PDB file of C-alpha atoms in Angstrom:
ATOM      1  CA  UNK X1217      -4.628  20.118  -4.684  1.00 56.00           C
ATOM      2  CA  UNK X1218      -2.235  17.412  -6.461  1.00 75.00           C
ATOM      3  CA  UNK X1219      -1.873  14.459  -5.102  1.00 92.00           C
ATOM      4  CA  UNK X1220       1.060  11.899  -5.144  1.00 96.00           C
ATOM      5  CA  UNK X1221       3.023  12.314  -8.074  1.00 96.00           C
ATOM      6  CA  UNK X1222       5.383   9.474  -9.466  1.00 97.00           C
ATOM      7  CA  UNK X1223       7.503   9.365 -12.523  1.00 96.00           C
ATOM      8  CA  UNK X1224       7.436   7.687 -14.855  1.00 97.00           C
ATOM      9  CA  UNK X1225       4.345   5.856 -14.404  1.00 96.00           C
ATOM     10  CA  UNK X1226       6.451   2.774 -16.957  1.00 97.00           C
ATOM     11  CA  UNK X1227      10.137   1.861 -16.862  1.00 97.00           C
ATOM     12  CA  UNK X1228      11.628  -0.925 -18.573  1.00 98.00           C
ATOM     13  CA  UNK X1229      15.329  -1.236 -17.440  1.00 97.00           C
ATOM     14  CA  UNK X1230      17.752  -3.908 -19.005  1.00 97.00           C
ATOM     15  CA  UNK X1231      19.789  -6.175 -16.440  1.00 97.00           C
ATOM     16  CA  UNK X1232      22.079  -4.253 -15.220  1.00 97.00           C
ATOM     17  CA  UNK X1233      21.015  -0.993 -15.614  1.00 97.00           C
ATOM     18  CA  UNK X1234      19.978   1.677 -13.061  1.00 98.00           C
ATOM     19  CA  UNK X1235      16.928   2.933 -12.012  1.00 98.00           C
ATOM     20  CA  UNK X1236      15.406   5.896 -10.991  1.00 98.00           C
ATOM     21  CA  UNK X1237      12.272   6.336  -9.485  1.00 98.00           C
ATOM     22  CA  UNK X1238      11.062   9.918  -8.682  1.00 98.00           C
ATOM     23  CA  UNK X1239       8.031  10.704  -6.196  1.00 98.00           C
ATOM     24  CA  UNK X1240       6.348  14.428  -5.112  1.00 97.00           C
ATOM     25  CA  UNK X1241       4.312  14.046  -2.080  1.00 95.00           C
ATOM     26  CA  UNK X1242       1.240  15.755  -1.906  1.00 93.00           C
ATOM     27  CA  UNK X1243       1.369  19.296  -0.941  1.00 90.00           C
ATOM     28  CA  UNK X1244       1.666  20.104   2.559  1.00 85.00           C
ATOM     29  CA  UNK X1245       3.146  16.254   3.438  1.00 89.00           C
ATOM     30  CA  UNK X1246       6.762  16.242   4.565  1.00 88.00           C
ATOM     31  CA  UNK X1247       6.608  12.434   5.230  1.00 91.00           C
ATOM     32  CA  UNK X1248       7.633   9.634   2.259  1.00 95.00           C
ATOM     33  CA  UNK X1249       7.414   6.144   1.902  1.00 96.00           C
ATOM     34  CA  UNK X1250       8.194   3.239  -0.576  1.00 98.00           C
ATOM     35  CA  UNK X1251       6.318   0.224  -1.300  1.00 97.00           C
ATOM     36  CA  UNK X1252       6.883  -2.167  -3.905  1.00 97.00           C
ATOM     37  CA  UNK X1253       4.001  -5.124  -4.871  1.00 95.00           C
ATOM     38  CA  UNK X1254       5.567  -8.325  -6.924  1.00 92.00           C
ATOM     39  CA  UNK X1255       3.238  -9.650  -9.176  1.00 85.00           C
ATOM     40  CA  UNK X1256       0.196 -11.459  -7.397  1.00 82.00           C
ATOM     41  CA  UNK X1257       1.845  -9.986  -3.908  1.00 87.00           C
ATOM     42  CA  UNK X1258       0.708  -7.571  -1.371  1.00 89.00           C
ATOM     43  CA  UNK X1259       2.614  -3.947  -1.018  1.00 94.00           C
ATOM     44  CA  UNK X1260       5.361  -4.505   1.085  1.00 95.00           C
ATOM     45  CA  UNK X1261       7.061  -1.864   3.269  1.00 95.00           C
ATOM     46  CA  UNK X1262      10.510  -0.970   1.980  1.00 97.00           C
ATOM     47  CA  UNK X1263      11.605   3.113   3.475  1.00 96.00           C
ATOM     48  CA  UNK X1264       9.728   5.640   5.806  1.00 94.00           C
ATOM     49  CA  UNK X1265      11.715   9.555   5.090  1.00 94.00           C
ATOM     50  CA  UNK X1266      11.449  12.615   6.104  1.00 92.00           C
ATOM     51  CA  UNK X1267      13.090  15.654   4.654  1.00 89.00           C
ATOM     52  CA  UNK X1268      17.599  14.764   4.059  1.00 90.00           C
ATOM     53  CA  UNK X1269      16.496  11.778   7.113  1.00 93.00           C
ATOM     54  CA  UNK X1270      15.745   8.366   6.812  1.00 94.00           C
ATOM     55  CA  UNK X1271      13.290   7.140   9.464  1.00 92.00           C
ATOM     56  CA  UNK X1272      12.728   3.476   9.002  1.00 92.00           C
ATOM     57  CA  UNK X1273      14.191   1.763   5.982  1.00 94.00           C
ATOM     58  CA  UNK X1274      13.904  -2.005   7.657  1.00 92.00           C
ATOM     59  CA  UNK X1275      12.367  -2.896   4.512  1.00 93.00           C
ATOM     60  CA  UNK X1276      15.211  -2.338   2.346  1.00 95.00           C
ATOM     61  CA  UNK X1277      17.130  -4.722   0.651  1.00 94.00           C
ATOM     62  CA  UNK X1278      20.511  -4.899   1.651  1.00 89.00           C
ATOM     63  CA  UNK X1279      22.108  -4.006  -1.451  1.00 94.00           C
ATOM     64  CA  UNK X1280      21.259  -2.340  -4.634  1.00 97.00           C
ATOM     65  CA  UNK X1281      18.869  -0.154  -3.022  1.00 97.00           C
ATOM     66  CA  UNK X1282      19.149   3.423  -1.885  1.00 97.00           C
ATOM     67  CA  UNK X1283      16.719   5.900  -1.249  1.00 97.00           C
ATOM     68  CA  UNK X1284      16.873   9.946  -0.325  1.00 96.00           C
ATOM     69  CA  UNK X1285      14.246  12.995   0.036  1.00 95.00           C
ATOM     70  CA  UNK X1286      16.506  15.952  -0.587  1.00 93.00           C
ATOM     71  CA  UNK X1287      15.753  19.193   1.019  1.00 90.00           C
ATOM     72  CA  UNK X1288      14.344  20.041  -2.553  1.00 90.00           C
ATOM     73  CA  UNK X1289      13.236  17.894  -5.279  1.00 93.00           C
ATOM     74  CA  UNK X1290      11.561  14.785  -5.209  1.00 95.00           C
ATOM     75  CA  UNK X1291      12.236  11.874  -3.279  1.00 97.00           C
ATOM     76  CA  UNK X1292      14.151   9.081  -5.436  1.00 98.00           C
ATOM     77  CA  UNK X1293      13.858   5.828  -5.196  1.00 98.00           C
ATOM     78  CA  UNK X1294      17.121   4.016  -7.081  1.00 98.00           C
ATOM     79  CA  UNK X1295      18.302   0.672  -7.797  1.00 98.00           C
ATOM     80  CA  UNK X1296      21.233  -0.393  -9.533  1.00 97.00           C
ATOM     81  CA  UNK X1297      22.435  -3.052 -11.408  1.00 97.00           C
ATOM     82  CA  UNK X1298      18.634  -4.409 -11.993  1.00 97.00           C
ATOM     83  CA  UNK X1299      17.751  -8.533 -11.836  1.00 97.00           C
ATOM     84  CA  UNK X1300      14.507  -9.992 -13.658  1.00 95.00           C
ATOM     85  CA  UNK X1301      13.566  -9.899  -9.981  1.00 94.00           C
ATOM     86  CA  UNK X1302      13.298  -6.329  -9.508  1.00 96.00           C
ATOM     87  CA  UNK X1303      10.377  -6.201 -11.858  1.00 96.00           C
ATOM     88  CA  UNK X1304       7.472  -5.041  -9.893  1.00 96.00           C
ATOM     89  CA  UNK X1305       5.204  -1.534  -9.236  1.00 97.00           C
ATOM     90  CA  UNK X1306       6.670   0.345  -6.680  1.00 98.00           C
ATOM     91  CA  UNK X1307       3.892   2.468  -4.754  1.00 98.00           C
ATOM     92  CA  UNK X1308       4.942   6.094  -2.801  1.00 97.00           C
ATOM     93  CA  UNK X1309       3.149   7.205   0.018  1.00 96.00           C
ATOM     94  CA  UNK X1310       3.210  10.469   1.730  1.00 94.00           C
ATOM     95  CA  UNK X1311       1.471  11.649   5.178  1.00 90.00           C
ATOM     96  CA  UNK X1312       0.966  15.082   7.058  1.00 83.00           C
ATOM     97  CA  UNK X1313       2.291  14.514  10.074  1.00 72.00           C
ATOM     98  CA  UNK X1314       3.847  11.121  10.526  1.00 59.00           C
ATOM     99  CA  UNK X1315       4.449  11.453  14.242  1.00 55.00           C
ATOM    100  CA  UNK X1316       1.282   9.759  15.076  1.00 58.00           C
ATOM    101  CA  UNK X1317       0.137   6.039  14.033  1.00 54.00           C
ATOM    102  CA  UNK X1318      -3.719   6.864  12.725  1.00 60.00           C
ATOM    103  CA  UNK X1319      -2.227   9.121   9.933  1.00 74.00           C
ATOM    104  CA  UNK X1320      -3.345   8.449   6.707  1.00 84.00           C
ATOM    105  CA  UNK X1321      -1.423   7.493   4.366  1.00 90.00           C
ATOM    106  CA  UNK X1322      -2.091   8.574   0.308  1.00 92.00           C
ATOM    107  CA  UNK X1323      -0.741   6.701  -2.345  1.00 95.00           C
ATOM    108  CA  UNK X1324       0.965   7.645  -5.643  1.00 97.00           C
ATOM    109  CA  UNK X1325      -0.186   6.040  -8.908  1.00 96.00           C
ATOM    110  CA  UNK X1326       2.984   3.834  -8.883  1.00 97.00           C
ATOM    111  CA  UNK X1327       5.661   2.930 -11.319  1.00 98.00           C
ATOM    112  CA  UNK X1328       5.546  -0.258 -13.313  1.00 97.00           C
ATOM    113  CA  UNK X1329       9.447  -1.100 -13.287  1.00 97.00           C
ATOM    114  CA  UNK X1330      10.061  -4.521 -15.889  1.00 97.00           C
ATOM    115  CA  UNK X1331      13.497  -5.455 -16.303  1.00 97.00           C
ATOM    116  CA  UNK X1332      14.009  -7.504 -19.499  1.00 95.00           C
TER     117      UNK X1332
ATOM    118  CA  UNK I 703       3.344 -16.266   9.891  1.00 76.00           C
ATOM    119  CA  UNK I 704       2.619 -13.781   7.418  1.00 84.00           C
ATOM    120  CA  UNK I 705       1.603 -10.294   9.477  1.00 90.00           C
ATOM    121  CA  UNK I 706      -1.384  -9.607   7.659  1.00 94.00           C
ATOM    122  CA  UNK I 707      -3.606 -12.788   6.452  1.00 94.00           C
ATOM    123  CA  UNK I 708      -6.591 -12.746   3.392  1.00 93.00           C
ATOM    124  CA  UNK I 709      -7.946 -15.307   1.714  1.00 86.00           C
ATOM    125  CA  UNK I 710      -7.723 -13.783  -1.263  1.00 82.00           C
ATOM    126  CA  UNK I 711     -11.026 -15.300  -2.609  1.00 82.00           C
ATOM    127  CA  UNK I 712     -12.033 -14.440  -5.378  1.00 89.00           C
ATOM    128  CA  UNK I 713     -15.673 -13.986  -3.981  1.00 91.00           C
ATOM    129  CA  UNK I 714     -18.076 -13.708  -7.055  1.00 94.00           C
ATOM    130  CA  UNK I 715     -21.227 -11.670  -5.284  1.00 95.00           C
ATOM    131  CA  UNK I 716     -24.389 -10.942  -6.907  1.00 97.00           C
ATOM    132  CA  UNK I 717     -25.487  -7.595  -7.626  1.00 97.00           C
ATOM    133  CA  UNK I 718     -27.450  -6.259  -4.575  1.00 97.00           C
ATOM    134  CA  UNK I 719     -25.944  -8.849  -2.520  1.00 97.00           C
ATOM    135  CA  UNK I 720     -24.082  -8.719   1.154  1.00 96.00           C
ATOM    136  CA  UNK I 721     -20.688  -9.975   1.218  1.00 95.00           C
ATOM    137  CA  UNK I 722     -18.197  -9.912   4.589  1.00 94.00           C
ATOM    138  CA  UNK I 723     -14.718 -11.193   4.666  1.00 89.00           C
ATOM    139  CA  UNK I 724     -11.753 -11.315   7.149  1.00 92.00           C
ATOM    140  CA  UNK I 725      -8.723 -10.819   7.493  1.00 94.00           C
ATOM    141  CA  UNK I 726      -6.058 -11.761  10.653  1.00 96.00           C
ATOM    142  CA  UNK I 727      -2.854  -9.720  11.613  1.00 95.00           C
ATOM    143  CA  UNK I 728      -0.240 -11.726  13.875  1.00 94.00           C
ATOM    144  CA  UNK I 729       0.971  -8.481  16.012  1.00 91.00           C
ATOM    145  CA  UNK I 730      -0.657  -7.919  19.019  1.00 89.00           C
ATOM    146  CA  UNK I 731       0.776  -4.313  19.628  1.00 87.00           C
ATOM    147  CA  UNK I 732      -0.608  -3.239  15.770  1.00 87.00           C
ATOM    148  CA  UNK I 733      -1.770   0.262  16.717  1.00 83.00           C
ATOM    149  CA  UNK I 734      -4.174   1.211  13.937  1.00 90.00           C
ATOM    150  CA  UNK I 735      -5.572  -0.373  11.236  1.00 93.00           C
ATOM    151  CA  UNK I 736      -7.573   0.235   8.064  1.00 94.00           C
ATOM    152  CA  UNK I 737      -9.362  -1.106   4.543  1.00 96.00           C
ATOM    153  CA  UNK I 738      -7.847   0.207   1.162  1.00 96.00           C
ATOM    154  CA  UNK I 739      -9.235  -0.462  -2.362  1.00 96.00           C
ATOM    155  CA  UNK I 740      -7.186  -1.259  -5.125  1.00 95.00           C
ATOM    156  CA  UNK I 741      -8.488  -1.213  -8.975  1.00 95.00           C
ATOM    157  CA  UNK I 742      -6.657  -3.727 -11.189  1.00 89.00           C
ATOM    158  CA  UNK I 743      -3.124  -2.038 -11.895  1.00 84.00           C
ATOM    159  CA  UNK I 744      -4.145   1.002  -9.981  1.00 92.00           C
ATOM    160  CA  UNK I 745      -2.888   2.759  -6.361  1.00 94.00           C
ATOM    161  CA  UNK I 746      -4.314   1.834  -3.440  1.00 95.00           C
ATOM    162  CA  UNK I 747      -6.979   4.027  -1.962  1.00 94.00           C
ATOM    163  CA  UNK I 748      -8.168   4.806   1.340  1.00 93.00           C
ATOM    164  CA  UNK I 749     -11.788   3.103   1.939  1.00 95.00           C
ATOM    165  CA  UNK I 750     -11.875   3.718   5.710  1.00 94.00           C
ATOM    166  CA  UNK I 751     -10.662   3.069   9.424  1.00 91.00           C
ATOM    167  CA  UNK I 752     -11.415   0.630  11.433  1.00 93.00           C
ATOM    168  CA  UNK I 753     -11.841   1.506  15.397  1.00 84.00           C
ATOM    169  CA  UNK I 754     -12.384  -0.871  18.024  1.00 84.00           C
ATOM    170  CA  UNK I 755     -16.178   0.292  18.580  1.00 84.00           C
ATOM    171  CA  UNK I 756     -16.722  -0.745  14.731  1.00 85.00           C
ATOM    172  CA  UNK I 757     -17.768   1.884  12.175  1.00 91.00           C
ATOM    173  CA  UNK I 758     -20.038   2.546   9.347  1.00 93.00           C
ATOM    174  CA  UNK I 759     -19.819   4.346   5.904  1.00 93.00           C
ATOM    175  CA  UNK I 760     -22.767   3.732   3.864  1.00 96.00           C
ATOM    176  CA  UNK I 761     -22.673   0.673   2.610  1.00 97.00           C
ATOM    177  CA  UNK I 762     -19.330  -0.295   4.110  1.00 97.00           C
ATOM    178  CA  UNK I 763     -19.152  -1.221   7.722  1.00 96.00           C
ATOM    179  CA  UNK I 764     -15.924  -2.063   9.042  1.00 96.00           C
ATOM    180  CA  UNK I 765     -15.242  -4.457  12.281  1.00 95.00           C
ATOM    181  CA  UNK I 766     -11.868  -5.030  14.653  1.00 94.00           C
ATOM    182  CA  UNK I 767     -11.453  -7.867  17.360  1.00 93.00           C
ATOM    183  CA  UNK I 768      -8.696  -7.164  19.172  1.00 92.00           C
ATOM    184  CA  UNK I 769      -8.625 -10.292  21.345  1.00 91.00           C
ATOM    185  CA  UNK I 770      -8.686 -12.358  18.308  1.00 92.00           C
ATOM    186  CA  UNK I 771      -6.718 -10.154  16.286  1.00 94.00           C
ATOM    187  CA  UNK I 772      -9.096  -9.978  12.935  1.00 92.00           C
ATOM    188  CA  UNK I 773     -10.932  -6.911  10.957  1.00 95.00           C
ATOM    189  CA  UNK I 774     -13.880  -7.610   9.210  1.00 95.00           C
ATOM    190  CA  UNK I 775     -15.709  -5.592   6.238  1.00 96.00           C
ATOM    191  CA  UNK I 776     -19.019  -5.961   5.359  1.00 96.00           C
ATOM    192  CA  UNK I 777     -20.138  -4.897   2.110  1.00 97.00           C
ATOM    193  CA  UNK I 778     -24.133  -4.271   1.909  1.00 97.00           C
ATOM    194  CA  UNK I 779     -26.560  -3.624  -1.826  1.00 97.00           C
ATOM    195  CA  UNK I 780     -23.186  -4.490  -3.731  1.00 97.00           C
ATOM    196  CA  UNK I 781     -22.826  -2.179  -7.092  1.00 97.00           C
ATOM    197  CA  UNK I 782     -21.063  -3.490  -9.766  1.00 97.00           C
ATOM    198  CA  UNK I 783     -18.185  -0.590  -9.393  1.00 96.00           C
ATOM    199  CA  UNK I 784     -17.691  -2.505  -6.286  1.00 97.00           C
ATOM    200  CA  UNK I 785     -15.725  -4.625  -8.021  1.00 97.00           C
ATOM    201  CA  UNK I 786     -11.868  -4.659  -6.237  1.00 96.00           C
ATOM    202  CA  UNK I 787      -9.487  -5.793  -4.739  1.00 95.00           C
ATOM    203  CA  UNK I 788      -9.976  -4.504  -0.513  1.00 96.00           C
ATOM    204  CA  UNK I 789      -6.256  -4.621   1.258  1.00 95.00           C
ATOM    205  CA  UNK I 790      -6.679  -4.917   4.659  1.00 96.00           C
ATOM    206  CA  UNK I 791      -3.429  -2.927   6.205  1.00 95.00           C
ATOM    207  CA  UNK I 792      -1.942  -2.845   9.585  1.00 94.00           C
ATOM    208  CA  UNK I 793       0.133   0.186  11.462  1.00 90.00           C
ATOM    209  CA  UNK I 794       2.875  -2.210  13.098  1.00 82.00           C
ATOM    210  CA  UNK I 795       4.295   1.398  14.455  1.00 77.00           C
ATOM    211  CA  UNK I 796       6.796   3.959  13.442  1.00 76.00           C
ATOM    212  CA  UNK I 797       3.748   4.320   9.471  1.00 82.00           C
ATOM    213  CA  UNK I 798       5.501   0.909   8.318  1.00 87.00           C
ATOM    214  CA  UNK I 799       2.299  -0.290   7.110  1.00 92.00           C
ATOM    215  CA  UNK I 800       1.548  -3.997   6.501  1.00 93.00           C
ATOM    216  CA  UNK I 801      -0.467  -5.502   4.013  1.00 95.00           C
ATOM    217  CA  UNK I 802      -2.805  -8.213   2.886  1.00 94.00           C
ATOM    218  CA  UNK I 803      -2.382  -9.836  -0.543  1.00 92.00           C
ATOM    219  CA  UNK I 804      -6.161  -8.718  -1.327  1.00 93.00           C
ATOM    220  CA  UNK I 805      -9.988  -9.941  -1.282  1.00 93.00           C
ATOM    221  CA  UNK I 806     -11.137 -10.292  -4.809  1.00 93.00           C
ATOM    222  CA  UNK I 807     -14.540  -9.071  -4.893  1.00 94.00           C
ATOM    223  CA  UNK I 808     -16.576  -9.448  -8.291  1.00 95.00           C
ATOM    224  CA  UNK I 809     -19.778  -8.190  -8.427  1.00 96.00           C
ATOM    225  CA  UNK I 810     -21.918  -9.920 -10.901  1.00 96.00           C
ATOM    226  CA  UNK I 811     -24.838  -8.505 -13.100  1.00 94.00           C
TER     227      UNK I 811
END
């Protein structure tokens, strides 16, 4: 049973450029979410989706940002127009159920975004 | 206030040693709560759970004070693959999990 996928595990973006930022939940999970750690930070909460919904993305930043979890495909995570500040690993997560607070939630390797 | 608090140490333990750390979350109504591990550049993974009764998993026993709003971990015979970064991480509600910055643990030969 795979886990989280996320691709690609390295992106190095140039200011200004977009980025794309694909995760695959782990079989069986319908629920998604986004995390992104800065350098010598903790993870910090950015979306919660479901399948075409967005549950919670109070995390977000208010522009640049966009997220989605198509009916089929991947979930994407994309930013556009990328600042030096951007630069970060961005974690997915998926869960089972989602519905109830104690579920567990299983991380993806990451993606190691730098913007030069 | 930060809603999940760590000193992030590092704490340099001796092989075979105990070592216990805490960590303090400012939301009162946090409904579940748990320890992860995470390797240098690596994902976070799930070490375990923490209930309000306290619980146990080998060498790892995990501790939650409600009234004073802190989790505790104890780690007991310390190996040197013990060696990680342990994120404490809060369910504020709705699986918005909040993190700590990290315990640095370092288990010394």
């Amino acid at each position: 049973n795979a886990g989280v996928m996320q691709n690609p595990r390295h992106l190095v973006r140039r200011r200004g450029q977009e980025a794309r930022l694909r995760c695959s939940p782990m079989k069986g999970h319908s629920h998604v979410y986004w995390y992104r750690q800065l350098p010598e930070e903790g993870l910090k909460f950015m979306v919660y989706l479901q399948k075409e919904n967005i549950i919670d993305e109070s995390g977000m930043p208010k522009e640049r940002f966009s997220a989605e979890f198509p009916k089929e495909g991947p979930s994407i995570l994309r930013i556009q127009q990328v600042v030096r500040g951007d630069s970060a690993a961005y974690f997915c997560a998926s869960s089972p159920l989602g519905a109830s607070s104690t579920d567990t939630q299983y991380f993806g390797p990451g993606t190691r975004l730098t913007v030069l | 206030r930060k809603e999940v608090e760590q000193d992030p140490g590092p704490f340099n333990v001796p092989e075979g040693a105990t070592v216990a750390f805490n960590c303090t979350y400012s939301n009162s109504a946090s409904q579940s709560f748990f320890w992860y591990r995470q390797d240098c550049r690596k994902e976070p993974k799930l070490l375990m759970s923490v209930y309000s009764s306290g619980n146990e998993d080998g060498r790892f026993t995990a501790q939650l004070n409600r009234a004073s709003q802190y989790i505790s971990l104890l780690i007991r015979d310390s190996k040197l693959s013990d060696s990680a970064t342990y994120l404490c991480v809060v369910n504020n509600g709705n699986n918005r999990l909040a993190f700590g910055k990290g315990n640095q643990v370092v288990v010394i030969p």
